[in-house]
């Protein structure tokens, strides 16, 4: 009887111990489930925060992209503006350069007649009569009505006279007389014209005498008049001796 009771108690005890073990497992599993839920919740929270950050980052990137577009647009506009300024400056520089070159040309043009004349005159003073003649011819060819053309014709005649080019010298003096009849060089030009005529191979004595006499008549107190008188006296034929009566 006692053994029978003991045997009956064994399954009950085993069952009781099994129940205790199962409850512990359940509690442990429940704790693990709670931990897992907590982890999942944290993960979901982190994921949500990450999603928010991703959205913020995306917005920032979009904003940055727009900013970059704006910057790019501004840079393009700035580049275009700089190109316009560069083109404008180039045009202004070119215009200024043209103005300066024009002014230089005008200055050179205004100075050129005087330079040509002075160079020729200096050559004349240095007895470089060929250089002087070429210089005066160059001046007269380029500036026939120039302010110094009167002197150029006269000193051209002088240069040619000293080179014994009588015909050309006479023509130069004749130009002074024709183009500048009121010039102070008229007395000298008449005298030298007459002197050049007397050097020609053909007989120009009568014409030469006519000019020599005009110098004496029109400019009696001039040095040229004295020289003209000397020439006239030498050119006059000697008086034939008077015939003696028988």
CSV table of C-alpha atoms in Angstrom, one decimal:
chain,number,residue,atom,x,y,z
A,1,UNK,CA,0.0,0.0,0.0
A,2,UNK,CA,2.7,2.4,0.9
A,3,UNK,CA,4.7,1.4,-2.2
A,4,UNK,CA,1.7,1.9,-4.3
A,5,UNK,CA,1.2,5.4,-3.0
A,6,UNK,CA,4.8,6.2,-3.6
A,7,UNK,CA,4.6,5.0,-7.1
A,8,UNK,CA,1.6,7.2,-7.7
A,9,UNK,CA,3.4,10.2,-6.3
A,10,UNK,CA,6.3,9.8,-8.7
A,11,UNK,CA,4.5,10.8,-11.9
A,12,UNK,CA,2.9,13.7,-10.1
A,13,UNK,CA,6.3,14.9,-8.9
A,14,UNK,CA,7.7,14.5,-12.4
A,15,UNK,CA,4.8,16.4,-13.8
A,16,UNK,CA,5.2,19.1,-11.3
A,17,UNK,CA,8.9,19.4,-12.0
A,18,UNK,CA,8.1,19.5,-15.7
A,19,UNK,CA,5.6,22.2,-15.2
A,20,UNK,CA,8.1,24.2,-13.2
A,21,UNK,CA,10.7,23.8,-16.0
A,22,UNK,CA,8.2,24.8,-18.6
A,23,UNK,CA,7.2,28.0,-16.8
A,24,UNK,CA,10.9,29.0,-16.5
A,25,UNK,CA,11.4,28.4,-20.2
A,26,UNK,CA,8.3,30.4,-21.0
A,27,UNK,CA,9.5,33.3,-18.8
A,28,UNK,CA,12.9,33.1,-20.4
A,29,UNK,CA,11.4,33.1,-23.8
A,30,UNK,CA,9.1,35.9,-22.9
A,31,UNK,CA,12.1,37.9,-21.7
A,32,UNK,CA,13.9,37.2,-24.9
A,33,UNK,CA,10.8,38.2,-26.9
A,34,UNK,CA,10.7,41.4,-24.9
A,35,UNK,CA,14.4,42.1,-25.6
A,36,UNK,CA,13.8,41.3,-29.2
A,37,UNK,CA,10.8,43.7,-29.3
A,38,UNK,CA,12.9,46.3,-27.6
A,39,UNK,CA,15.7,45.8,-30.2
A,40,UNK,CA,13.2,45.9,-33.0
A,41,UNK,CA,11.6,49.1,-31.6
A,42,UNK,CA,15.1,50.6,-31.3
A,43,UNK,CA,15.9,49.5,-34.8
A,44,UNK,CA,12.7,51.0,-36.1
A,45,UNK,CA,13.4,54.2,-34.2
A,46,UNK,CA,16.9,54.3,-35.6
A,47,UNK,CA,15.6,53.5,-39.0
A,48,UNK,CA,13.1,56.3,-38.7
A,49,UNK,CA,15.8,58.7,-37.6
A,50,UNK,CA,18.0,57.5,-40.4
A,51,UNK,CA,15.2,58.1,-42.8
A,52,UNK,CA,14.7,61.6,-41.5
A,53,UNK,CA,18.4,62.2,-41.8
A,54,UNK,CA,18.4,60.8,-45.3
A,55,UNK,CA,15.5,63.1,-46.2
A,56,UNK,CA,17.4,66.1,-44.7
A,57,UNK,CA,20.5,65.0,-46.6
A,58,UNK,CA,18.5,64.7,-49.8
A,59,UNK,CA,17.0,68.1,-49.3
A,60,UNK,CA,20.4,69.5,-48.6
A,61,UNK,CA,21.8,67.9,-51.7
A,62,UNK,CA,18.9,69.2,-53.7
A,63,UNK,CA,19.5,72.7,-52.2
A,64,UNK,CA,23.2,72.3,-52.9
A,65,UNK,CA,22.4,71.2,-56.4
A,66,UNK,CA,20.2,74.3,-56.9
A,67,UNK,CA,22.9,76.4,-55.3
A,68,UNK,CA,25.4,74.9,-57.7
A,69,UNK,CA,23.1,75.6,-60.6
A,70,UNK,CA,22.7,79.2,-59.4
A,71,UNK,CA,26.5,79.5,-59.0
A,72,UNK,CA,27.0,78.0,-62.4
A,73,UNK,CA,24.5,80.4,-63.9
A,74,UNK,CA,26.1,83.3,-62.1
A,75,UNK,CA,29.5,82.2,-63.3
A,76,UNK,CA,28.2,82.0,-66.9
A,77,UNK,CA,26.7,85.4,-66.6
A,78,UNK,CA,29.9,86.7,-65.1
A,79,UNK,CA,31.9,85.1,-67.9
A,80,UNK,CA,29.7,86.7,-70.5
A,81,UNK,CA,30.0,90.1,-68.7
A,82,UNK,CA,33.7,89.8,-68.6
A,83,UNK,CA,33.7,88.9,-72.3
A,84,UNK,CA,31.6,92.0,-73.0
A,85,UNK,CA,34.0,94.1,-71.0
A,86,UNK,CA,37.0,92.6,-72.7
A,87,UNK,CA,35.5,93.3,-76.1
A,88,UNK,CA,34.5,96.8,-75.1
A,89,UNK,CA,38.1,97.4,-73.8
A,90,UNK,CA,39.6,96.0,-77.0
A,91,UNK,CA,37.4,98.3,-79.0
A,92,UNK,CA,38.4,101.3,-76.9
A,93,UNK,CA,42.0,100.4,-77.0
A,94,UNK,CA,41.9,100.0,-80.8
A,95,UNK,CA,40.0,103.3,-81.1
A,96,UNK,CA,42.6,105.0,-78.9
A,97,UNK,CA,45.4,103.4,-80.9
A,98,UNK,CA,43.9,104.7,-84.1
A,99,UNK,CA,43.5,108.2,-82.6
A,100,UNK,CA,47.1,108.2,-81.4
A,101,UNK,CA,48.4,106.9,-84.8
A,102,UNK,CA,46.3,109.6,-86.6
A,103,UNK,CA,47.6,112.3,-84.3
A,104,UNK,CA,51.2,111.1,-84.8
A,105,UNK,CA,50.6,111.1,-88.6
A,106,UNK,CA,49.2,114.6,-88.4
A,107,UNK,CA,52.2,115.7,-86.3
A,108,UNK,CA,54.6,114.0,-88.6
A,109,UNK,CA,52.8,115.5,-91.6
A,110,UNK,CA,52.9,119.0,-90.1
A,111,UNK,CA,56.6,118.6,-89.2
A,112,UNK,CA,57.6,116.9,-92.5
A,113,UNK,CA,57.7,120.1,-94.7
A,114,UNK,CA,59.9,121.9,-92.2
A,115,UNK,CA,62.2,118.8,-91.9
A,116,UNK,CA,62.6,118.4,-95.6
A,117,UNK,CA,63.3,122.1,-96.1
A,118,UNK,CA,65.7,122.3,-93.1
A,119,UNK,CA,67.6,119.2,-94.2
A,120,UNK,CA,68.0,120.6,-97.7
A,121,UNK,CA,69.1,124.0,-96.4
A,122,UNK,CA,71.6,122.5,-94.0
A,123,UNK,CA,73.0,120.5,-97.0
A,124,UNK,CA,73.3,123.8,-98.9
A,125,UNK,CA,75.1,125.5,-96.0
A,126,UNK,CA,77.6,122.6,-95.9
A,127,UNK,CA,78.2,123.0,-99.7
A,128,UNK,CA,76.5,119.7,-100.4
A,129,UNK,CA,74.7,121.2,-103.4
A,130,UNK,CA,73.6,117.9,-104.9
A,131,UNK,CA,72.0,116.9,-101.6
A,132,UNK,CA,70.5,120.4,-101.3
A,133,UNK,CA,69.0,120.4,-104.8
A,134,UNK,CA,67.5,116.9,-104.3
A,135,UNK,CA,66.1,118.0,-100.9
A,136,UNK,CA,64.5,121.2,-102.3
A,137,UNK,CA,63.1,119.3,-105.3
A,138,UNK,CA,61.6,116.7,-102.9
A,139,UNK,CA,60.0,119.5,-100.8
A,140,UNK,CA,58.5,121.2,-103.9
A,141,UNK,CA,57.2,117.9,-105.3
A,142,UNK,CA,55.4,117.1,-102.1
A,143,UNK,CA,54.4,120.6,-101.0
A,144,UNK,CA,54.4,122.8,-104.1
A,145,UNK,CA,52.2,125.5,-102.3
A,146,UNK,CA,54.0,125.1,-99.0
A,147,UNK,CA,54.9,128.0,-96.8
A,148,UNK,CA,58.6,127.6,-97.6
A,149,UNK,CA,58.2,127.0,-101.3
A,150,UNK,CA,59.5,130.4,-102.1
A,151,UNK,CA,62.8,129.8,-100.3
A,152,UNK,CA,62.9,126.3,-101.8
A,153,UNK,CA,62.8,127.6,-105.3
A,154,UNK,CA,65.4,130.2,-104.6
A,155,UNK,CA,67.9,127.9,-102.9
A,156,UNK,CA,67.2,125.2,-105.5
A,157,UNK,CA,68.4,127.8,-108.0
A,158,UNK,CA,71.4,128.6,-105.9
A,159,UNK,CA,72.3,124.9,-105.5
A,160,UNK,CA,72.0,124.3,-109.2
A,161,UNK,CA,74.0,127.5,-110.0
A,162,UNK,CA,76.9,126.3,-107.9
A,163,UNK,CA,76.7,122.9,-109.7
A,164,UNK,CA,76.9,124.9,-113.0
A,165,UNK,CA,73.5,123.5,-114.1
A,166,UNK,CA,72.6,126.9,-115.7
A,167,UNK,CA,69.4,126.0,-117.4
A,168,UNK,CA,67.9,124.4,-114.4
A,169,UNK,CA,69.1,127.2,-112.1
A,170,UNK,CA,67.5,129.8,-114.4
A,171,UNK,CA,64.2,127.9,-114.3
A,172,UNK,CA,64.3,127.8,-110.5
A,173,UNK,CA,64.9,131.6,-110.3
A,174,UNK,CA,62.1,132.2,-112.9
A,175,UNK,CA,59.7,130.3,-110.6
A,176,UNK,CA,60.5,132.7,-107.8
A,177,UNK,CA,59.8,135.7,-110.1
A,178,UNK,CA,56.6,134.2,-111.5
A,179,UNK,CA,55.1,132.7,-108.3
A,180,UNK,CA,56.3,135.3,-105.8
A,181,UNK,CA,56.5,138.7,-107.5
A,182,UNK,CA,56.4,140.6,-104.2
A,183,UNK,CA,59.0,138.5,-102.5
A,184,UNK,CA,62.1,140.1,-100.9
A,185,UNK,CA,64.1,137.6,-103.0
A,186,UNK,CA,63.0,139.2,-106.3
A,187,UNK,CA,66.1,141.4,-106.6
A,188,UNK,CA,68.4,138.5,-106.0
A,189,UNK,CA,66.3,136.2,-108.2
A,190,UNK,CA,66.4,138.7,-111.1
A,191,UNK,CA,70.1,139.1,-110.8
A,192,UNK,CA,70.8,135.4,-110.6
A,193,UNK,CA,68.4,134.7,-113.4
A,194,UNK,CA,70.3,137.1,-115.6
A,195,UNK,CA,73.7,135.6,-114.5
A,196,UNK,CA,72.4,132.1,-115.3
A,197,UNK,CA,71.2,133.2,-118.8
A,198,UNK,CA,74.7,134.6,-119.5
A,199,UNK,CA,76.2,131.2,-118.8
A,200,UNK,CA,74.0,129.4,-121.3
A,201,UNK,CA,75.6,128.4,-124.7
A,202,UNK,CA,72.9,130.2,-126.6
A,203,UNK,CA,72.9,133.9,-126.8
A,204,UNK,CA,70.7,135.3,-124.0
A,205,UNK,CA,72.6,138.5,-123.6
A,206,UNK,CA,69.7,140.8,-124.5
A,207,UNK,CA,67.3,139.1,-122.0
A,208,UNK,CA,70.0,139.1,-119.4
A,209,UNK,CA,70.6,142.8,-119.8
A,210,UNK,CA,66.9,143.5,-119.6
A,211,UNK,CA,66.8,141.8,-116.2
A,212,UNK,CA,69.9,143.5,-115.0
A,213,UNK,CA,68.6,146.9,-115.8
A,214,UNK,CA,65.3,146.1,-114.1
A,215,UNK,CA,67.3,145.4,-110.9
A,216,UNK,CA,69.0,148.7,-111.1
A,217,UNK,CA,65.8,150.6,-111.9
A,218,UNK,CA,63.5,148.9,-109.4
A,219,UNK,CA,65.9,148.4,-106.5
A,220,UNK,CA,68.6,151.1,-107.0
A,221,UNK,CA,69.9,151.0,-103.4
A,222,UNK,CA,70.2,147.2,-103.2
A,223,UNK,CA,73.5,145.3,-103.2
A,224,UNK,CA,72.0,143.4,-106.2
A,225,UNK,CA,71.8,146.7,-108.1
A,226,UNK,CA,75.5,147.3,-107.6
A,227,UNK,CA,76.3,143.9,-108.9
A,228,UNK,CA,73.9,144.4,-111.8
A,229,UNK,CA,75.7,147.6,-112.8
A,230,UNK,CA,79.0,145.8,-112.9
A,231,UNK,CA,77.6,143.2,-115.2
A,232,UNK,CA,75.9,145.8,-117.4
A,233,UNK,CA,79.2,147.8,-117.7
A,234,UNK,CA,81.0,144.6,-118.8
A,235,UNK,CA,78.3,143.6,-121.2
A,236,UNK,CA,78.0,147.0,-123.0
A,237,UNK,CA,80.0,147.1,-126.2
A,238,UNK,CA,83.0,149.3,-126.1
A,239,UNK,CA,82.5,152.7,-127.8
A,240,UNK,CA,84.1,152.9,-131.1
A,241,UNK,CA,86.8,155.6,-131.2
A,242,UNK,CA,85.8,158.9,-132.8
A,243,UNK,CA,87.0,159.3,-136.4
A,244,UNK,CA,89.6,162.0,-136.9
A,245,UNK,CA,89.0,164.6,-139.5
A,246,UNK,CA,91.2,164.7,-142.5
